[in-house]
Amino acid sequence: MLSRFLVAAAVTAAALGTPAHRSLQVHEKRDNAPNGYSLTEPASSDTVLNLRLALVPNDTTGLIDALYDVSTPSSVKYGQYLSKEEVEVYTSPKEESVSAVSQWLSENGLNATTTSPSGQWMAIQLPVSQANDLLGANYSKFTHEVTGVQVVRTLTYSIPPELADHVEVIHPTVTFPNPYGSGAVMQVSHRSAHAREFRHEKHSRRIHKRDSNSTMSSPCNISAITPECLQYLYNIPTTPATNQFNQLYIFGYDRDWPQRADLTQFLEKYRPDMNSSATWSLQMSDNGTDPQNSSIPQSETTLDTEYAMSLATDVATTFVSVGDIPETADDFLDYLLDGAYYMLNLTDVPQTVTTSYGLDENLVSEKLATTICNAYAALGARGVSLLFPSGDGGVSGLHYPMIAGEMCTTFVPTFPSTCPYVTSVGGTYNVPEVAATLSGGGFSNLFTAPDYQSNATSTYVSALGSTNSGLYNGTGRGFPDVAAQAMYYTIIHNGEESLVNGTSASSPVFASIISLLNDQLLSAGKPPLGFLNPFLYSTGSSGLTDITSGNNYACSNYTTGFNAAIGWDPVTGLGSPDFDRLKTLVGL
Ligand SMILES: *[C@@H]1O[C@H](CO)[C@@H](O)[C@H](O)[C@H]1NC(C)=O
Ligand SMILES: *[C@@H]1O[C@H](CO)[C@@H](O)[C@H](O)[C@H]1NC(C)=O
Ligand SMILES: *[C@@H]1O[C@H](CO)[C@@H](O)[C@H](O)[C@H]1NC(C)=O
Ligand SMILES: *[C@@H]1O[C@H](CO)[C@@H](O)[C@H](O)[C@H]1NC(C)=O
Ligand SMILES: *[C@@H]1O[C@H](CO)[C@@H](O)[C@H](O)[C@H]1NC(C)=O
Ligand SMILES: *[C@@H]1O[C@H](CO)[C@@H](O)[C@H](O)[C@H]1NC(C)=O
Ligand SMILES: *[C@@H]1O[C@H](CO)[C@@H](O)[C@H](O)[C@H]1NC(C)=O
Ligand SMILES: *[C@@H]1O[C@H](CO)[C@@H](O)[C@H](O)[C@H]1NC(C)=O
Ligand SMILES: *[C@@H]1O[C@H](CO)[C@@H](O)[C@H](O)[C@H]1NC(C)=O
Ligand SMILES: *[C@@H]1O[C@H](CO)[C@@H](O)[C@H](O)[C@H]1NC(C)=O
Ligand SMILES: *[C@@H]1O[C@H](CO)[C@@H](O)[C@H](O)[C@H]1NC(C)=O
Ligand SMILES: *[C@@H]1O[C@H](CO)[C@@H](O)[C@H](O)[C@H]1NC(C)=O
């Protein structure tokens, strides 16, 4: 468990004598509050802020080079992952950064606590009045018109110029939280924005995978996806995994937790050939949640555990509940960081990780997004495959605007999917598969297309011509990378069967396939797959089935955002997985 000790600003500036005011320079700013938020009043000067400050790491360029060296199939170091200590040589701050920043804080009577394994993050608590003074900020109360969510943020903050090379980012400052609370990337029944998805479909039916092979009956009902259907579609083996070192982690945020009895019931019904006593190991970070049997479980982690565990047969699976401790962290970005550092602090990292949460990229500052993304690069360098869903709002972000009037005017990408060091999983439906209209996809406004995909994205963008011109950033990192079924998943939630939609389902499905490949690789004495994208965009692409038709939705009006196409596209990426072909391509 992560344990952290936070110490309040112990001595006021007054007690130390007024500190010498250093000159300040702007470190980050945004011109306006994000769409939907407006400034309502000044923040009360004695409101206590829990700030985190990231120091500049020793050598980020070295970290990224090391990541690509171990993740690129043609590299001589492919698969030679780094240890915790080796990664920390890159991620730890330099001694001069630690002392320069500590000096500045102590001048101001602030006592910082180190909160990440490499010492990159420090936590401080201070009242709004002092933060405004220290950071040349103007913390104010912003209200989200539709949800009424209130948050204390500033549109700009500054630091002394001599610290510019030492301080990477301070949070919370200019990053805003997801106003809809949960960052879960799934649709629960009260959301019906996709009612038109199947407007041409009169009734559900069983369909065959290939019309030419009419002797084989498909187990798929596209209106009620089951593990058996996915095994059939993606050639996922039913044989149990055997390697004891292979681990699959499923992260839960926002007090979301799965019920063990639901998994048992699900396995009894949908994997009768499996040991229905299979369950997950529980880990907690930040006072996580696990009230088994004493309250109603949440559907996000129910979906994630049921599909990951029914497909990754017998892979040792851990559910990590990341909770919220208001005294130490403010929003989802803090918890995302805590989840990443929880893993970076392990000596033995899991090989495969699925996290079905995200938020709209425009809420996150460039520096904070970069810092989080670099934590994922550090995990990749250690050999972890990180999978995230691409979002359920087509080109309009995590979700379709739930309230009319909040439509996007330019396309909204989803974070962390836009981080170049994770694998983003988009959505399909039907058999043969077409793009699901909810499938999040597009191009980052913060991260440039990395080398492994820049040919793929520029080919798509060239073919697009002037379509959607001005609505997206064609030089950005394109997402998703891959795709899997995203509609009508059968789950057992609180003892009852229901159907859910979302790329939240696609991510654990893809992760289960990766973890089964890792199981066989480890047993064959080979390294696990690690950061997948350099493989997927090169030698691995023929292990994916290209999805070439369908589209995702535009900003709220149910017209086309992007079309699926031959090759990579910003709706279904490179395509959906085929276990057998991937197995051959990874050398098994
Ligand atoms: C700062 O925190 C440390 C440990 O958390 C404590 O030992 C020390 O007394 C604190 N200093 C001040 C000035 O509060
Ligand atoms: C700070 O924000 C308040 C609203 O919270 C505003 O009234 C005030 O003008 C701002 N001050 C500066 C110096 O920008
Ligand atoms: C920073 O990197 C250099 C090598 O590039 C290494 O010698 C040094 O120990 C690193 N510093 C820290 C704090 O890890
Ligand atoms: C890292 O893990 C150790 C236990 O292995 C724990 O004592 C320590 O507090 C953790 N560090 C951080 C920063 O979470
Ligand atoms: C899933 O999507 C279908 C098609 O758009 C819709 O009819 C159904 O209500 C959605 N289910 C949920 C739980 O939102
Ligand atoms: C039908 O599919 C099965 C299983 O994939 C395969 O063994 C068989 O050869 C196929 N038959 C034809 C005619 O394609
Ligand atoms: C397919 O699933 C839907 C939704 O659960 C159900 O109503 C329908 O009866 C199923 N069709 C078949 C052929 O099983
Ligand atoms: C099923 O799993 C349980 C719990 O892991 C274990 O105790 C039991 O021996 C297993 N049964 C079989 C038949 O493998
Ligand atoms: C942890 O959660 C429990 C139950 O929700 C709560 O009572 C307790 O105050 C929390 N602890 C912290 C440090 O937030
Ligand atoms: C487009 O994205 C790149 C990063 O990929 C960024 O540098 C540039 O500022 C963005 N352009 C616009 C108009 O947002
Ligand atoms: C991109 O295309 C160029 C020109 O065709 C080629 O030389 C290069 O190897 C390609 N890069 C990747 C990463 O595929
Ligand atoms: C729908 O929205 C897109 C932007 O997402 C816009 O380009 C298009 O003109 C709109 N179509 C209609 C019919 O309003």
mmCIF file with all atom_site columns, C-alpha atoms and ligand atoms in Angstrom, residues 39 41-43 138-140, ligand 2:
data_model
loop_
_atom_site.group_PDB
_atom_site.id
_atom_site.type_symbol
_atom_site.label_atom_id
_atom_site.label_alt_id
_atom_site.label_comp_id
_atom_site.label_asym_id
_atom_site.label_entity_id
_atom_site.label_seq_id
_atom_site.pdbx_PDB_ins_code
_atom_site.Cartn_x
_atom_site.Cartn_y
_atom_site.Cartn_z
_atom_site.occupancy
_atom_site.B_iso_or_equiv
_atom_site.pdbx_formal_charge
_atom_site.auth_seq_id
_atom_site.auth_comp_id
_atom_site.auth_asym_id
_atom_site.auth_atom_id
_atom_site.pdbx_PDB_model_num
ATOM   1  C CA . LEU A 1 39  ? -15.789 31.864 -12.825 1.00 0.00 ? 39  LEU A CA 1
ATOM   2  C CA . GLU A 1 41  ? -16.556 34.186 -7.258  1.00 0.00 ? 41  GLU A CA 1
ATOM   3  C CA . PRO A 1 42  ? -13.137 34.607 -5.679  1.00 0.00 ? 42  PRO A CA 1
ATOM   4  C CA . ALA A 1 43  ? -11.997 31.657 -3.575  1.00 0.00 ? 43  ALA A CA 1
ATOM   5  C CA . ASN A 1 138 ? -5.625  34.088 -8.616  1.00 0.00 ? 138 ASN A CA 1
ATOM   6  C CA . TYR A 1 139 ? -7.409  31.028 -7.214  1.00 0.00 ? 139 TYR A CA 1
ATOM   7  C CA . SER A 1 140 ? -11.112 31.433 -7.829  1.00 0.00 ? 140 SER A CA 1
HETATM 8  C C1 . LIG B 2 .   ? -8.909  37.594 -9.514  1.00 0.00 ? 2   LIG B C1 1
HETATM 9  O O1 . LIG B 2 .   ? -10.118 36.884 -9.691  1.00 0.00 ? 2   LIG B O1 1
HETATM 10 C C2 . LIG B 2 .   ? -11.244 37.602 -9.199  1.00 0.00 ? 2   LIG B C2 1
HETATM 11 C C3 . LIG B 2 .   ? -12.420 36.659 -9.297  1.00 0.00 ? 2   LIG B C3 1
HETATM 12 O O2 . LIG B 2 .   ? -12.154 35.500 -8.548  1.00 0.00 ? 2   LIG B O2 1
HETATM 13 C C4 . LIG B 2 .   ? -11.413 38.867 -9.999  1.00 0.00 ? 2   LIG B C4 1
HETATM 14 O O3 . LIG B 2 .   ? -12.515 39.592 -9.498  1.00 0.00 ? 2   LIG B O3 1
HETATM 15 C C5 . LIG B 2 .   ? -10.145 39.701 -9.910  1.00 0.00 ? 2   LIG B C5 1
HETATM 16 O O4 . LIG B 2 .   ? -10.245 40.798 -10.770 1.00 0.00 ? 2   LIG B O4 1
HETATM 17 C C6 . LIG B 2 .   ? -8.926  38.898 -10.294 1.00 0.00 ? 2   LIG B C6 1
HETATM 18 N N1 . LIG B 2 .   ? -7.734  39.641 -9.982  1.00 0.00 ? 2   LIG B N1 1
HETATM 19 C C7 . LIG B 2 .   ? -6.747  39.769 -10.841 1.00 0.00 ? 2   LIG B C7 1
HETATM 20 C C8 . LIG B 2 .   ? -5.584  40.587 -10.362 1.00 0.00 ? 2   LIG B C8 1
HETATM 21 O O5 . LIG B 2 .   ? -6.777  39.266 -11.943 1.00 0.00 ? 2   LIG B O5 1
#
